[in-house]
Amino acid sequence: MCTNQKNEKIKLKNQISITAPVVLGQINSAYGIHGWLKMISSTEYAESIFHYQPWFIKRINTWQQITLDDWKYHSNGIIIKIKSIKNRESAKLLTNCQIIVDASQLPDLSDGEYYWKDLIGCQVETVNGSPLGKVINLIETGSNDVMVVKANRKDSSIIYELLIPFLYGKVIKNIDLATSIIQVDWDPIF
């Protein structure tokens, strides 16, 4: 959701209902004076975000469709131009808005492939059945992805997070989305 929730007028398409929202990126900030915006893509390849249209944002508690007019690489990132956004002031109103698509737009995956959105919320346990916690995030690193697991430790008021490498076969032994359980070969004390 946008952190800039001023009730200012911004001309976007009518509010829409989305049944299965998936975050594919985020609008960071305004760029220049003609309504361009800096954007971060969460897709595997940054430019893949443009294959999924239409985009939606949630602004002032309503889903609104946005229409991409143009995009280009700039410095180490991407800037986008949204139709109806003509100046910097209008662009600023979209600062920190997440770019959303409906899950129905995503392609089917092969066996052994998973969308991160499907793994978040799964319970994680060792191959011996010891519960470790719940997946709260995944992080892309240079060598492999990492699961962030909120640990089931009840012995203190500190929230513990486990960082478990997402190495299928080596660390990740089984993923059962039907039961929302991921089995790992991992020492709970590590």
PDB file of C-alpha atoms in Angstrom:
ATOM      1  CA  MET A   1       0.000   0.000   0.000  1.00  0.00           C
ATOM      2  CA  CYS A   2       1.215   3.527  -0.689  1.00  0.00           C
ATOM      3  CA  THR A   3       2.588   5.384   2.290  1.00  0.00           C
ATOM      4  CA  ASN A   4       1.604   8.641   0.617  1.00  0.00           C
ATOM      5  CA  GLN A   5      -2.121   8.477   1.379  1.00  0.00           C
ATOM      6  CA  LYS A   6      -3.075  12.115   0.979  1.00  0.00           C
ATOM      7  CA  ASN A   7      -6.612  12.405  -0.230  1.00  0.00           C
ATOM      8  CA  GLU A   8      -5.479  14.456  -3.211  1.00  0.00           C
ATOM      9  CA  LYS A   9      -7.003  14.040  -6.634  1.00  0.00           C
ATOM     10  CA  ILE A  10      -5.054  11.881  -9.029  1.00  0.00           C
ATOM     11  CA  LYS A  11      -6.578  10.788 -12.297  1.00  0.00           C
ATOM     12  CA  LEU A  12      -6.275   7.004 -12.553  1.00  0.00           C
ATOM     13  CA  LYS A  13      -8.671   4.402 -13.889  1.00  0.00           C
ATOM     14  CA  ASN A  14     -11.665   3.392 -11.788  1.00  0.00           C
ATOM     15  CA  GLN A  15     -11.306   1.221  -8.733  1.00  0.00           C
ATOM     16  CA  ILE A  16     -11.085  -2.501  -9.466  1.00  0.00           C
ATOM     17  CA  SER A  17     -11.550  -5.679  -7.453  1.00  0.00           C
ATOM     18  CA  ILE A  18      -8.579  -8.046  -7.284  1.00  0.00           C
ATOM     19  CA  THR A  19      -9.108 -11.562  -5.948  1.00  0.00           C
ATOM     20  CA  ALA A  20      -5.483 -12.702  -5.531  1.00  0.00           C
ATOM     21  CA  PRO A  21      -3.071  -9.745  -5.362  1.00  0.00           C
ATOM     22  CA  VAL A  22       0.632 -10.414  -5.939  1.00  0.00           C
ATOM     23  CA  VAL A  23       3.305  -7.755  -5.431  1.00  0.00           C
ATOM     24  CA  LEU A  24       5.679  -7.582  -8.410  1.00  0.00           C
ATOM     25  CA  GLY A  25       7.410  -4.308  -7.631  1.00  0.00           C
ATOM     26  CA  GLN A  26       7.286  -0.922  -5.996  1.00  0.00           C
ATOM     27  CA  ILE A  27       7.271   2.684  -7.109  1.00  0.00           C
ATOM     28  CA  ASN A  28      10.090   4.398  -5.259  1.00  0.00           C
ATOM     29  CA  SER A  29       9.999   8.083  -6.071  1.00  0.00           C
ATOM     30  CA  ALA A  30       9.354  10.730  -8.658  1.00  0.00           C
ATOM     31  CA  TYR A  31      12.039  11.260 -11.289  1.00  0.00           C
ATOM     32  CA  GLY A  32      12.345  14.534 -13.173  1.00  0.00           C
ATOM     33  CA  ILE A  33       9.607  17.066 -13.832  1.00  0.00           C
ATOM     34  CA  HIS A  34       7.535  15.214 -16.450  1.00  0.00           C
ATOM     35  CA  GLY A  35       5.940  12.539 -14.250  1.00  0.00           C
ATOM     36  CA  TRP A  36       8.476   9.722 -14.561  1.00  0.00           C
ATOM     37  CA  LEU A  37       8.884   7.387 -11.582  1.00  0.00           C
ATOM     38  CA  LYS A  38      11.722   5.251 -10.236  1.00  0.00           C
ATOM     39  CA  MET A  39      10.629   1.645  -9.829  1.00  0.00           C
ATOM     40  CA  ILE A  40      11.980  -1.553  -8.269  1.00  0.00           C
ATOM     41  CA  SER A  41      10.981  -4.861  -9.869  1.00  0.00           C
ATOM     42  CA  SER A  42      10.670  -8.005  -7.739  1.00  0.00           C
ATOM     43  CA  THR A  43      10.574 -10.354 -10.723  1.00  0.00           C
ATOM     44  CA  GLU A  44      13.488 -12.700 -11.419  1.00  0.00           C
ATOM     45  CA  TYR A  45      14.590 -10.508 -14.316  1.00  0.00           C
ATOM     46  CA  ALA A  46      13.746  -6.854 -13.708  1.00  0.00           C
ATOM     47  CA  GLU A  47      12.222  -6.268 -17.143  1.00  0.00           C
ATOM     48  CA  SER A  48       9.906  -9.288 -16.775  1.00  0.00           C
ATOM     49  CA  ILE A  49       7.545  -7.112 -14.750  1.00  0.00           C
ATOM     50  CA  PHE A  50       6.440  -5.512 -18.028  1.00  0.00           C
ATOM     51  CA  HIS A  51       5.041  -8.857 -19.271  1.00  0.00           C
ATOM     52  CA  TYR A  52       2.310  -8.689 -16.634  1.00  0.00           C
ATOM     53  CA  GLN A  53      -0.405  -6.169 -17.373  1.00  0.00           C
ATOM     54  CA  PRO A  54      -2.547  -4.567 -16.130  1.00  0.00           C
ATOM     55  CA  TRP A  55      -0.900  -3.216 -13.010  1.00  0.00           C
ATOM     56  CA  PHE A  56      -2.767  -2.097  -9.934  1.00  0.00           C
ATOM     57  CA  ILE A  57      -1.941  -0.013  -6.892  1.00  0.00           C
ATOM     58  CA  LYS A  58      -3.815   0.283  -3.629  1.00  0.00           C
ATOM     59  CA  ARG A  59      -4.273   3.930  -2.832  1.00  0.00           C
ATOM     60  CA  ILE A  60      -6.543   5.365  -0.152  1.00  0.00           C
ATOM     61  CA  ASN A  61      -7.870   1.832   0.494  1.00  0.00           C
ATOM     62  CA  THR A  62      -9.044   1.238  -3.076  1.00  0.00           C
ATOM     63  CA  TRP A  63      -7.484  -0.757  -5.895  1.00  0.00           C
ATOM     64  CA  GLN A  64      -6.762   1.383  -8.921  1.00  0.00           C
ATOM     65  CA  GLN A  65      -5.529   0.243 -12.307  1.00  0.00           C
ATOM     66  CA  ILE A  66      -2.529   2.064 -13.740  1.00  0.00           C
ATOM     67  CA  THR A  67      -1.559   1.994 -17.397  1.00  0.00           C
ATOM     68  CA  LEU A  68       2.096   1.946 -18.366  1.00  0.00           C
ATOM     69  CA  ASP A  69       2.973   4.462 -21.070  1.00  0.00           C
ATOM     70  CA  ASP A  70       6.736   3.888 -21.332  1.00  0.00           C
ATOM     71  CA  TRP A  71       9.742   2.567 -19.454  1.00  0.00           C
ATOM     72  CA  LYS A  72      13.516   2.635 -19.776  1.00  0.00           C
ATOM     73  CA  TYR A  73      16.687   1.714 -17.994  1.00  0.00           C
ATOM     74  CA  HIS A  74      18.273   4.571 -16.111  1.00  0.00           C
ATOM     75  CA  SER A  75      21.519   4.342 -14.121  1.00  0.00           C
ATOM     76  CA  ASN A  76      21.250   1.108 -12.146  1.00  0.00           C
ATOM     77  CA  GLY A  77      17.476   0.932 -12.253  1.00  0.00           C
ATOM     78  CA  ILE A  78      14.307   1.405 -14.224  1.00  0.00           C
ATOM     79  CA  ILE A  79      12.101   4.441 -14.634  1.00  0.00           C
ATOM     80  CA  ILE A  80       8.499   4.265 -15.789  1.00  0.00           C
ATOM     81  CA  LYS A  81       5.936   6.649 -17.218  1.00  0.00           C
ATOM     82  CA  ILE A  82       2.304   6.069 -16.299  1.00  0.00           C
ATOM     83  CA  LYS A  83      -0.458   7.453 -18.496  1.00  0.00           C
ATOM     84  CA  SER A  84      -2.231  10.408 -16.879  1.00  0.00           C
ATOM     85  CA  ILE A  85       0.790  11.270 -14.708  1.00  0.00           C
ATOM     86  CA  LYS A  86       2.093  14.430 -16.355  1.00  0.00           C
ATOM     87  CA  ASN A  87       4.184  16.179 -13.702  1.00  0.00           C
ATOM     88  CA  ARG A  88       6.376  15.649 -10.673  1.00  0.00           C
ATOM     89  CA  GLU A  89       3.654  16.570  -8.176  1.00  0.00           C
ATOM     90  CA  SER A  90       1.291  13.887  -9.514  1.00  0.00           C
ATOM     91  CA  ALA A  91       4.152  11.384  -9.585  1.00  0.00           C
ATOM     92  CA  LYS A  92       4.974  12.074  -5.927  1.00  0.00           C
ATOM     93  CA  LEU A  93       1.482  10.887  -4.972  1.00  0.00           C
ATOM     94  CA  LEU A  94       2.455   7.370  -6.081  1.00  0.00           C
ATOM     95  CA  THR A  95       5.629   7.229  -3.967  1.00  0.00           C
ATOM     96  CA  ASN A  96       6.002   3.867  -2.195  1.00  0.00           C
ATOM     97  CA  CYS A  97       2.990   2.289  -3.929  1.00  0.00           C
ATOM     98  CA  GLN A  98       3.384  -1.417  -4.546  1.00  0.00           C
ATOM     99  CA  ILE A  99       2.855  -2.624  -8.105  1.00  0.00           C
ATOM    100  CA  ILE A 100       0.272  -5.396  -7.951  1.00  0.00           C
ATOM    101  CA  VAL A 101      -1.037  -7.918 -10.468  1.00  0.00           C
ATOM    102  CA  ASP A 102      -3.674 -10.594 -10.047  1.00  0.00           C
ATOM    103  CA  ALA A 103      -2.199 -14.074  -9.477  1.00  0.00           C
ATOM    104  CA  SER A 104      -4.187 -15.365 -12.456  1.00  0.00           C
ATOM    105  CA  GLN A 105      -1.721 -13.488 -14.695  1.00  0.00           C
ATOM    106  CA  LEU A 106       1.242 -15.553 -13.514  1.00  0.00           C
ATOM    107  CA  PRO A 107       2.304 -18.531 -15.638  1.00  0.00           C
ATOM    108  CA  ASP A 108       2.004 -22.097 -14.384  1.00  0.00           C
ATOM    109  CA  LEU A 109       5.240 -23.504 -13.014  1.00  0.00           C
ATOM    110  CA  SER A 110       6.971 -26.815 -13.628  1.00  0.00           C
ATOM    111  CA  ASP A 111       7.283 -29.434 -10.891  1.00  0.00           C
ATOM    112  CA  GLY A 112       9.787 -28.316  -8.276  1.00  0.00           C
ATOM    113  CA  GLU A 113       9.291 -24.616  -9.045  1.00  0.00           C
ATOM    114  CA  TYR A 114       7.508 -22.328  -6.593  1.00  0.00           C
ATOM    115  CA  TYR A 115       6.411 -18.751  -6.365  1.00  0.00           C
ATOM    116  CA  TRP A 116       7.702 -17.062  -3.242  1.00  0.00           C
ATOM    117  CA  LYS A 117       4.151 -15.951  -2.449  1.00  0.00           C
ATOM    118  CA  ASP A 118       3.215 -19.637  -2.059  1.00  0.00           C
ATOM    119  CA  LEU A 119       6.079 -20.360   0.346  1.00  0.00           C
ATOM    120  CA  ILE A 120       5.476 -17.405   2.669  1.00  0.00           C
ATOM    121  CA  GLY A 121       3.350 -18.600   5.571  1.00  0.00           C
ATOM    122  CA  CYS A 122       4.418 -22.255   5.285  1.00  0.00           C
ATOM    123  CA  GLN A 123       5.512 -24.037   8.442  1.00  0.00           C
ATOM    124  CA  VAL A 124       9.110 -25.239   8.445  1.00  0.00           C
ATOM    125  CA  GLU A 125      10.187 -28.412  10.199  1.00  0.00           C
ATOM    126  CA  THR A 126      13.289 -30.572  10.296  1.00  0.00           C
ATOM    127  CA  VAL A 127      13.368 -33.956   8.572  1.00  0.00           C
ATOM    128  CA  ASN A 128      12.852 -35.408  12.078  1.00  0.00           C
ATOM    129  CA  GLY A 129       9.598 -33.454  12.453  1.00  0.00           C
ATOM    130  CA  SER A 130      10.851 -30.787  14.869  1.00  0.00           C
ATOM    131  CA  PRO A 131       9.026 -27.501  14.164  1.00  0.00           C
ATOM    132  CA  LEU A 132      11.311 -24.562  13.384  1.00  0.00           C
ATOM    133  CA  GLY A 133       8.837 -21.788  12.598  1.00  0.00           C
ATOM    134  CA  LYS A 134       7.045 -20.059   9.761  1.00  0.00           C
ATOM    135  CA  VAL A 135       8.429 -18.582   6.517  1.00  0.00           C
ATOM    136  CA  ILE A 136       7.979 -14.799   6.698  1.00  0.00           C
ATOM    137  CA  ASN A 137      10.140 -13.745   3.761  1.00  0.00           C
ATOM    138  CA  LEU A 138      12.581 -14.888   1.114  1.00  0.00           C
ATOM    139  CA  ILE A 139      15.733 -13.019   0.208  1.00  0.00           C
ATOM    140  CA  GLU A 140      17.548 -13.143  -3.091  1.00  0.00           C
ATOM    141  CA  THR A 141      21.312 -13.283  -2.617  1.00  0.00           C
ATOM    142  CA  GLY A 142      24.128 -13.625  -5.092  1.00  0.00           C
ATOM    143  CA  SER A 143      24.574 -17.366  -4.715  1.00  0.00           C
ATOM    144  CA  ASN A 144      21.171 -18.721  -3.642  1.00  0.00           C
ATOM    145  CA  ASP A 145      17.851 -17.606  -2.201  1.00  0.00           C
ATOM    146  CA  VAL A 146      17.405 -17.627   1.574  1.00  0.00           C
ATOM    147  CA  MET A 147      14.237 -18.354   3.586  1.00  0.00           C
ATOM    148  CA  VAL A 148      13.619 -16.108   6.572  1.00  0.00           C
ATOM    149  CA  VAL A 149      11.854 -18.209   9.196  1.00  0.00           C
ATOM    150  CA  LYS A 150      10.287 -16.710  12.312  1.00  0.00           C
ATOM    151  CA  ALA A 151      11.409 -19.198  14.939  1.00  0.00           C
ATOM    152  CA  ASN A 152       9.023 -20.950  17.336  1.00  0.00           C
ATOM    153  CA  ARG A 153      11.059 -19.983  20.401  1.00  0.00           C
ATOM    154  CA  LYS A 154       8.884 -19.272  23.393  1.00  0.00           C
ATOM    155  CA  ASP A 155      11.695 -19.017  25.940  1.00  0.00           C
ATOM    156  CA  SER A 156      12.133 -15.238  25.722  1.00  0.00           C
ATOM    157  CA  SER A 157      10.554 -12.039  24.493  1.00  0.00           C
ATOM    158  CA  ILE A 158      13.102 -11.788  21.669  1.00  0.00           C
ATOM    159  CA  ILE A 159      11.850 -12.657  18.184  1.00  0.00           C
ATOM    160  CA  TYR A 160      14.279 -15.055  16.562  1.00  0.00           C
ATOM    161  CA  GLU A 161      14.674 -15.431  12.833  1.00  0.00           C
ATOM    162  CA  LEU A 162      16.416 -18.321  11.145  1.00  0.00           C
ATOM    163  CA  LEU A 163      18.077 -17.788   7.782  1.00  0.00           C
ATOM    164  CA  ILE A 164      17.912 -21.052   5.866  1.00  0.00           C
ATOM    165  CA  PRO A 165      19.518 -21.417   2.420  1.00  0.00           C
ATOM    166  CA  PHE A 166      16.954 -22.366  -0.219  1.00  0.00           C
ATOM    167  CA  LEU A 167      18.989 -25.208  -1.701  1.00  0.00           C
ATOM    168  CA  TYR A 168      16.512 -27.809  -2.931  1.00  0.00           C
ATOM    169  CA  GLY A 169      17.767 -31.333  -2.335  1.00  0.00           C
ATOM    170  CA  LYS A 170      20.644 -30.276  -0.099  1.00  0.00           C
ATOM    171  CA  VAL A 171      18.848 -28.243   2.607  1.00  0.00           C
ATOM    172  CA  ILE A 172      15.240 -28.138   1.407  1.00  0.00           C
ATOM    173  CA  LYS A 173      14.110 -31.768   1.405  1.00  0.00           C
ATOM    174  CA  ASN A 174      10.388 -31.487   0.692  1.00  0.00           C
ATOM    175  CA  ILE A 175       7.788 -28.819  -0.030  1.00  0.00           C
ATOM    176  CA  ASP A 176       4.137 -29.740   0.396  1.00  0.00           C
ATOM    177  CA  LEU A 177       1.970 -26.766  -0.498  1.00  0.00           C
ATOM    178  CA  ALA A 178      -1.206 -28.760   0.242  1.00  0.00           C
ATOM    179  CA  THR A 179      -0.239 -28.972   3.930  1.00  0.00           C
ATOM    180  CA  SER A 180       1.911 -25.800   3.910  1.00  0.00           C
ATOM    181  CA  ILE A 181       4.917 -27.676   5.301  1.00  0.00           C
ATOM    182  CA  ILE A 182       8.528 -27.358   4.195  1.00  0.00           C
ATOM    183  CA  GLN A 183      10.940 -30.012   5.479  1.00  0.00           C
ATOM    184  CA  VAL A 184      14.574 -29.039   5.846  1.00  0.00           C
ATOM    185  CA  ASP A 185      17.828 -30.720   6.790  1.00  0.00           C
ATOM    186  CA  TRP A 186      18.832 -27.984   9.210  1.00  0.00           C
ATOM    187  CA  ASP A 187      20.085 -27.782  12.779  1.00  0.00           C
ATOM    188  CA  PRO A 188      17.538 -25.748  14.791  1.00  0.00           C
ATOM    189  CA  ILE A 189      20.324 -24.288  16.933  1.00  0.00           C
ATOM    190  CA  PHE A 190      22.323 -23.014  13.942  1.00  0.00           C
TER     191      PHE A 190
END
